Amino acid sequence: MPPTSPPLFTLLPPLICGTATFNSQYNTNPYALPTTGIVHRALSLGIRAFDTSPYYGPAEDLLGQALDTPFVQEKFPRPDYFLLTKVGRLSGSEFDYSAAWIRQSVKGSLDRLHTDYLDVVYCHDVEFVSPEEALLAVNELRKIRDETGVVKYIGISGYPVETLCERAEMILEMTGEPLDIVMSYANFTLQNTRLGSVALSRLRAAGVSVVPNASVLGMGLLRRTGVPVGGQGDFHPSPKELRKAIQAASNWCDSQGDRIEKVAIRFALENWIRLGEPVGSRGDPASGIPWKRETIEQLSAKKLGVSVIGVSNVDELEETMRVWRSILDGLENGEQTAVESGRGVNDRLWSLSRQKEVRDLSNGVRIRLGSWIDYSWASPAPGFIINRRSALDTTSPRILAPPASTNIHSPKGFAEPLINAVNSNQI
């Protein structure tokens, strides 16, 4: 079959607001977060896409409630923004990729999000299931797309970039139709850039239209205060030795008058916006230019690499948007963007200066991380128990044996973490 028309890259905005933070993994009580305020402010700032999942606790409900308000309904018609969600992962260890559950999951997401259609549906964390299960789920989503139109574009998400590439290549070979979108998380960060060095060319060759980069802080790893500890405790799969190395790098950033999270956010957004261009998009870039529906042609002739950001309050959103727009001001024809948006030529000059600062600081951080550069944890970890309800595998639970050949990179002498890697779009 031919690729979906029109291609997703012609429509999807290059900046997506993720909602994994609307969850007890990142926050003690997600219901206490100002989620409606975050969503409303994001729309007001020009963000036109939201990523979520049934697996993210109450995230779909909270996002749906924020969208099902007079403020949104009167100011932002449904065709003006994109909703991206997922199927297949039910809980930390429970998966169901069966055709029946895929349909039930789609219906549940439609109900929770108060929408008649979903712009993108991913098969969630495909590394935890077999290639056959992933293929079945993609085919079922395509049937829903073709029969009902309630799903527009279809993709996969997960952590190990090799697995994502293998699944994308397999699906193209078996069906003749490429995936519309493949999302990776924590694989293009200040610490790990394997989405670019390992996966980019393979996913492009597999015909994937868009490859969003999620979790630019490595699920909160690249923060001065360390990994987030929410209502579920310390879920982060990183080993303590890596955390110590990042803390040392963070202390060095402090000594330079900066913060590691500020460096890390700009490093990931600014580099992926350029490097991810071949699998980027031409949707509304949220540049701040008022009174017009924007297209990427206003910023440059090229697409922009797509990033997913996640925040827990409006202040974090505002700061992230300042960084994003500063990055846009620093693009090849960013002077026009800065002037038309009302920020001005001085903002472009500041952006160019900040580019150099972050480049120098990033080099310093990466030198201090040493052999931890491009380290990736095992997902799923050897011995991780998967509870399945799928029609393809009625044996439950199943214990994963260590793989014969691993794609995990770690410094010599350090054991791999035996902790489940949890998907997140947290910046």
PDB file of N, CA, C and O in Angstrom, residues 5-37:
ATOM      1  N   SER A   5      -1.923   9.604   2.769  1.00  0.00           N
ATOM      2  CA  SER A   5      -1.949  10.904   2.103  1.00  0.00           C
ATOM      3  C   SER A   5      -2.961  11.819   2.793  1.00  0.00           C
ATOM      4  O   SER A   5      -4.071  11.372   3.117  1.00  0.00           O
ATOM      5  N   PRO A   6      -2.606  13.088   3.026  1.00  0.00           N
ATOM      6  CA  PRO A   6      -1.286  13.675   2.782  1.00  0.00           C
ATOM      7  C   PRO A   6      -0.281  13.179   3.807  1.00  0.00           C
ATOM      8  O   PRO A   6      -0.669  12.771   4.906  1.00  0.00           O
ATOM      9  N   PRO A   7       1.004  13.188   3.480  1.00  0.00           N
ATOM     10  CA  PRO A   7       2.003  12.716   4.446  1.00  0.00           C
ATOM     11  C   PRO A   7       1.928  13.495   5.750  1.00  0.00           C
ATOM     12  O   PRO A   7       1.651  14.700   5.750  1.00  0.00           O
ATOM     13  N   LEU A   8       2.185  12.804   6.841  1.00  0.00           N
ATOM     14  CA  LEU A   8       2.074  13.431   8.154  1.00  0.00           C
ATOM     15  C   LEU A   8       3.010  14.619   8.293  1.00  0.00           C
ATOM     16  O   LEU A   8       2.687  15.593   8.984  1.00  0.00           O
ATOM     17  N   PHE A   9       4.170  14.574   7.647  1.00  0.00           N
ATOM     18  CA  PHE A   9       5.144  15.652   7.821  1.00  0.00           C
ATOM     19  C   PHE A   9       4.615  16.987   7.298  1.00  0.00           C
ATOM     20  O   PHE A   9       5.122  18.051   7.668  1.00  0.00           O
ATOM     21  N   THR A  10       3.600  16.958   6.437  1.00  0.00           N
ATOM     22  CA  THR A  10       3.045  18.205   5.918  1.00  0.00           C
ATOM     23  C   THR A  10       2.083  18.864   6.891  1.00  0.00           C
ATOM     24  O   THR A  10       1.683  20.012   6.680  1.00  0.00           O
ATOM     25  N   LEU A  11       1.705  18.156   7.951  1.00  0.00           N
ATOM     26  CA  LEU A  11       0.660  18.642   8.851  1.00  0.00           C
ATOM     27  C   LEU A  11       1.094  18.794  10.305  1.00  0.00           C
ATOM     28  O   LEU A  11       0.699  19.747  10.982  1.00  0.00           O
ATOM     29  N   LEU A  12       1.872  17.853  10.807  1.00  0.00           N
ATOM     30  CA  LEU A  12       2.147  17.786  12.246  1.00  0.00           C
ATOM     31  C   LEU A  12       3.012  18.963  12.693  1.00  0.00           C
ATOM     32  O   LEU A  12       4.033  19.260  12.079  1.00  0.00           O
ATOM     33  N   PRO A  13       2.647  19.637  13.777  1.00  0.00           N
ATOM     34  CA  PRO A  13       3.503  20.702  14.312  1.00  0.00           C
ATOM     35  C   PRO A  13       4.823  20.127  14.823  1.00  0.00           C
ATOM     36  O   PRO A  13       4.865  19.004  15.341  1.00  0.00           O
ATOM     37  N   PRO A  14       5.905  20.892  14.726  1.00  0.00           N
ATOM     38  CA  PRO A  14       7.207  20.392  15.189  1.00  0.00           C
ATOM     39  C   PRO A  14       7.408  20.470  16.694  1.00  0.00           C
ATOM     40  O   PRO A  14       8.415  19.986  17.198  1.00  0.00           O
ATOM     41  N   LEU A  15       6.474  21.071  17.411  1.00  0.00           N
ATOM     42  CA  LEU A  15       6.547  21.099  18.880  1.00  0.00           C
ATOM     43  C   LEU A  15       5.258  20.506  19.433  1.00  0.00           C
ATOM     44  O   LEU A  15       4.159  20.963  19.115  1.00  0.00           O
ATOM     45  N   ILE A  16       5.402  19.471  20.271  1.00  0.00           N
ATOM     46  CA  ILE A  16       4.266  18.731  20.817  1.00  0.00           C
ATOM     47  C   ILE A  16       4.332  18.806  22.335  1.00  0.00           C
ATOM     48  O   ILE A  16       5.398  18.617  22.929  1.00  0.00           O
ATOM     49  N   CYS A  17       3.205  19.059  22.956  1.00  0.00           N
ATOM     50  CA  CYS A  17       3.121  19.077  24.422  1.00  0.00           C
ATOM     51  C   CYS A  17       2.776  17.677  24.909  1.00  0.00           C
ATOM     52  O   CYS A  17       1.700  17.150  24.604  1.00  0.00           O
ATOM     53  N   GLY A  18       3.678  17.068  25.657  1.00  0.00           N
ATOM     54  CA  GLY A  18       3.448  15.737  26.195  1.00  0.00           C
ATOM     55  C   GLY A  18       2.758  15.796  27.545  1.00  0.00           C
ATOM     56  O   GLY A  18       2.886  16.770  28.283  1.00  0.00           O
ATOM     57  N   THR A  19       2.035  14.714  27.870  1.00  0.00           N
ATOM     58  CA  THR A  19       1.270  14.705  29.116  1.00  0.00           C
ATOM     59  C   THR A  19       1.662  13.548  30.036  1.00  0.00           C
ATOM     60  O   THR A  19       0.901  13.209  30.947  1.00  0.00           O
ATOM     61  N   ALA A  20       2.819  12.949  29.836  1.00  0.00           N
ATOM     62  CA  ALA A  20       3.259  11.910  30.770  1.00  0.00           C
ATOM     63  C   ALA A  20       3.448  12.462  32.170  1.00  0.00           C
ATOM     64  O   ALA A  20       3.395  11.720  33.152  1.00  0.00           O
ATOM     65  N   THR A  21       3.656  13.777  32.262  1.00  0.00           N
ATOM     66  CA  THR A  21       3.793  14.403  33.576  1.00  0.00           C
ATOM     67  C   THR A  21       2.469  14.473  34.320  1.00  0.00           C
ATOM     68  O   THR A  21       2.458  14.690  35.535  1.00  0.00           O
ATOM     69  N   PHE A  22       1.353  14.272  33.619  1.00  0.00           N
ATOM     70  CA  PHE A  22       0.035  14.258  34.280  1.00  0.00           C
ATOM     71  C   PHE A  22      -0.178  12.878  34.900  1.00  0.00           C
ATOM     72  O   PHE A  22      -1.189  12.217  34.688  1.00  0.00           O
ATOM     73  N   ASN A  23       0.769  12.428  35.696  1.00  0.00           N
ATOM     74  CA  ASN A  23       0.845  11.027  36.105  1.00  0.00           C
ATOM     75  C   ASN A  23       1.621  10.951  37.422  1.00  0.00           C
ATOM     76  O   ASN A  23       2.461  11.801  37.703  1.00  0.00           O
ATOM     77  N   SER A  24       1.360   9.917  38.185  1.00  0.00           N
ATOM     78  CA  SER A  24       2.013   9.783  39.489  1.00  0.00           C
ATOM     79  C   SER A  24       3.461   9.317  39.392  1.00  0.00           C
ATOM     80  O   SER A  24       4.155   9.257  40.407  1.00  0.00           O
ATOM     81  N   GLN A  25       3.949   8.960  38.201  1.00  0.00           N
ATOM     82  CA  GLN A  25       5.376   8.665  38.068  1.00  0.00           C
ATOM     83  C   GLN A  25       6.204   9.922  38.298  1.00  0.00           C
ATOM     84  O   GLN A  25       7.277   9.875  38.895  1.00  0.00           O
ATOM     85  N   TYR A  26       5.718  11.048  37.826  1.00  0.00           N
ATOM     86  CA  TYR A  26       6.475  12.295  37.892  1.00  0.00           C
ATOM     87  C   TYR A  26       6.008  13.229  38.988  1.00  0.00           C
ATOM     88  O   TYR A  26       6.749  14.112  39.410  1.00  0.00           O
ATOM     89  N   ASN A  27       4.768  13.066  39.415  1.00  0.00           N
ATOM     90  CA  ASN A  27       4.218  13.965  40.414  1.00  0.00           C
ATOM     91  C   ASN A  27       3.431  13.164  41.445  1.00  0.00           C
ATOM     92  O   ASN A  27       2.758  12.189  41.104  1.00  0.00           O
ATOM     93  N   THR A  28       3.537  13.579  42.686  1.00  0.00           N
ATOM     94  CA  THR A  28       2.893  12.839  43.769  1.00  0.00           C
ATOM     95  C   THR A  28       1.388  12.738  43.569  1.00  0.00           C
ATOM     96  O   THR A  28       0.792  11.674  43.755  1.00  0.00           O
ATOM     97  N   ASN A  29       0.767  13.843  43.147  1.00  0.00           N
ATOM     98  CA  ASN A  29      -0.678  13.857  42.922  1.00  0.00           C
ATOM     99  C   ASN A  29      -0.976  14.586  41.624  1.00  0.00           C
ATOM    100  O   ASN A  29      -1.079  15.822  41.610  1.00  0.00           O
ATOM    101  N   PRO A  30      -1.127  13.863  40.515  1.00  0.00           N
ATOM    102  CA  PRO A  30      -1.372  14.539  39.233  1.00  0.00           C
ATOM    103  C   PRO A  30      -2.652  15.350  39.209  1.00  0.00           C
ATOM    104  O   PRO A  30      -2.766  16.316  38.448  1.00  0.00           O
ATOM    105  N   TYR A  31      -3.629  14.977  40.055  1.00  0.00           N
ATOM    106  CA  TYR A  31      -4.882  15.728  40.082  1.00  0.00           C
ATOM    107  C   TYR A  31      -4.702  17.118  40.684  1.00  0.00           C
ATOM    108  O   TYR A  31      -5.553  17.994  40.497  1.00  0.00           O
ATOM    109  N   ALA A  32      -3.611  17.312  41.401  1.00  0.00           N
ATOM    110  CA  ALA A  32      -3.337  18.627  41.986  1.00  0.00           C
ATOM    111  C   ALA A  32      -2.603  19.550  41.008  1.00  0.00           C
ATOM    112  O   ALA A  32      -2.426  20.731  41.297  1.00  0.00           O
ATOM    113  N   LEU A  33      -2.174  19.021  39.865  1.00  0.00           N
ATOM    114  CA  LEU A  33      -1.477  19.838  38.880  1.00  0.00           C
ATOM    115  C   LEU A  33      -2.456  20.773  38.185  1.00  0.00           C
ATOM    116  O   LEU A  33      -3.632  20.430  38.001  1.00  0.00           O
ATOM    117  N   PRO A  34      -1.983  21.921  37.726  1.00  0.00           N
ATOM    118  CA  PRO A  34      -2.851  22.840  36.982  1.00  0.00           C
ATOM    119  C   PRO A  34      -2.966  22.412  35.518  1.00  0.00           C
ATOM    120  O   PRO A  34      -2.621  23.166  34.596  1.00  0.00           O
ATOM    121  N   THR A  35      -3.464  21.200  35.293  1.00  0.00           N
ATOM    122  CA  THR A  35      -3.439  20.630  33.946  1.00  0.00           C
ATOM    123  C   THR A  35      -4.285  21.426  32.954  1.00  0.00           C
ATOM    124  O   THR A  35      -3.877  21.628  31.809  1.00  0.00           O
ATOM    125  N   THR A  36      -5.442  21.892  33.381  1.00  0.00           N
ATOM    126  CA  THR A  36      -6.261  22.698  32.473  1.00  0.00           C
ATOM    127  C   THR A  36      -5.553  24.001  32.139  1.00  0.00           C
ATOM    128  O   THR A  36      -5.534  24.434  30.971  1.00  0.00           O
ATOM    129  N   GLY A  37      -4.935  24.620  33.120  1.00  0.00           N
ATOM    130  CA  GLY A  37      -4.180  25.837  32.862  1.00  0.00           C
ATOM    131  C   GLY A  37      -3.012  25.608  31.919  1.00  0.00           C
ATOM    132  O   GLY A  37      -2.723  26.451  31.051  1.00  0.00           O
TER     133      GLY A  37
END
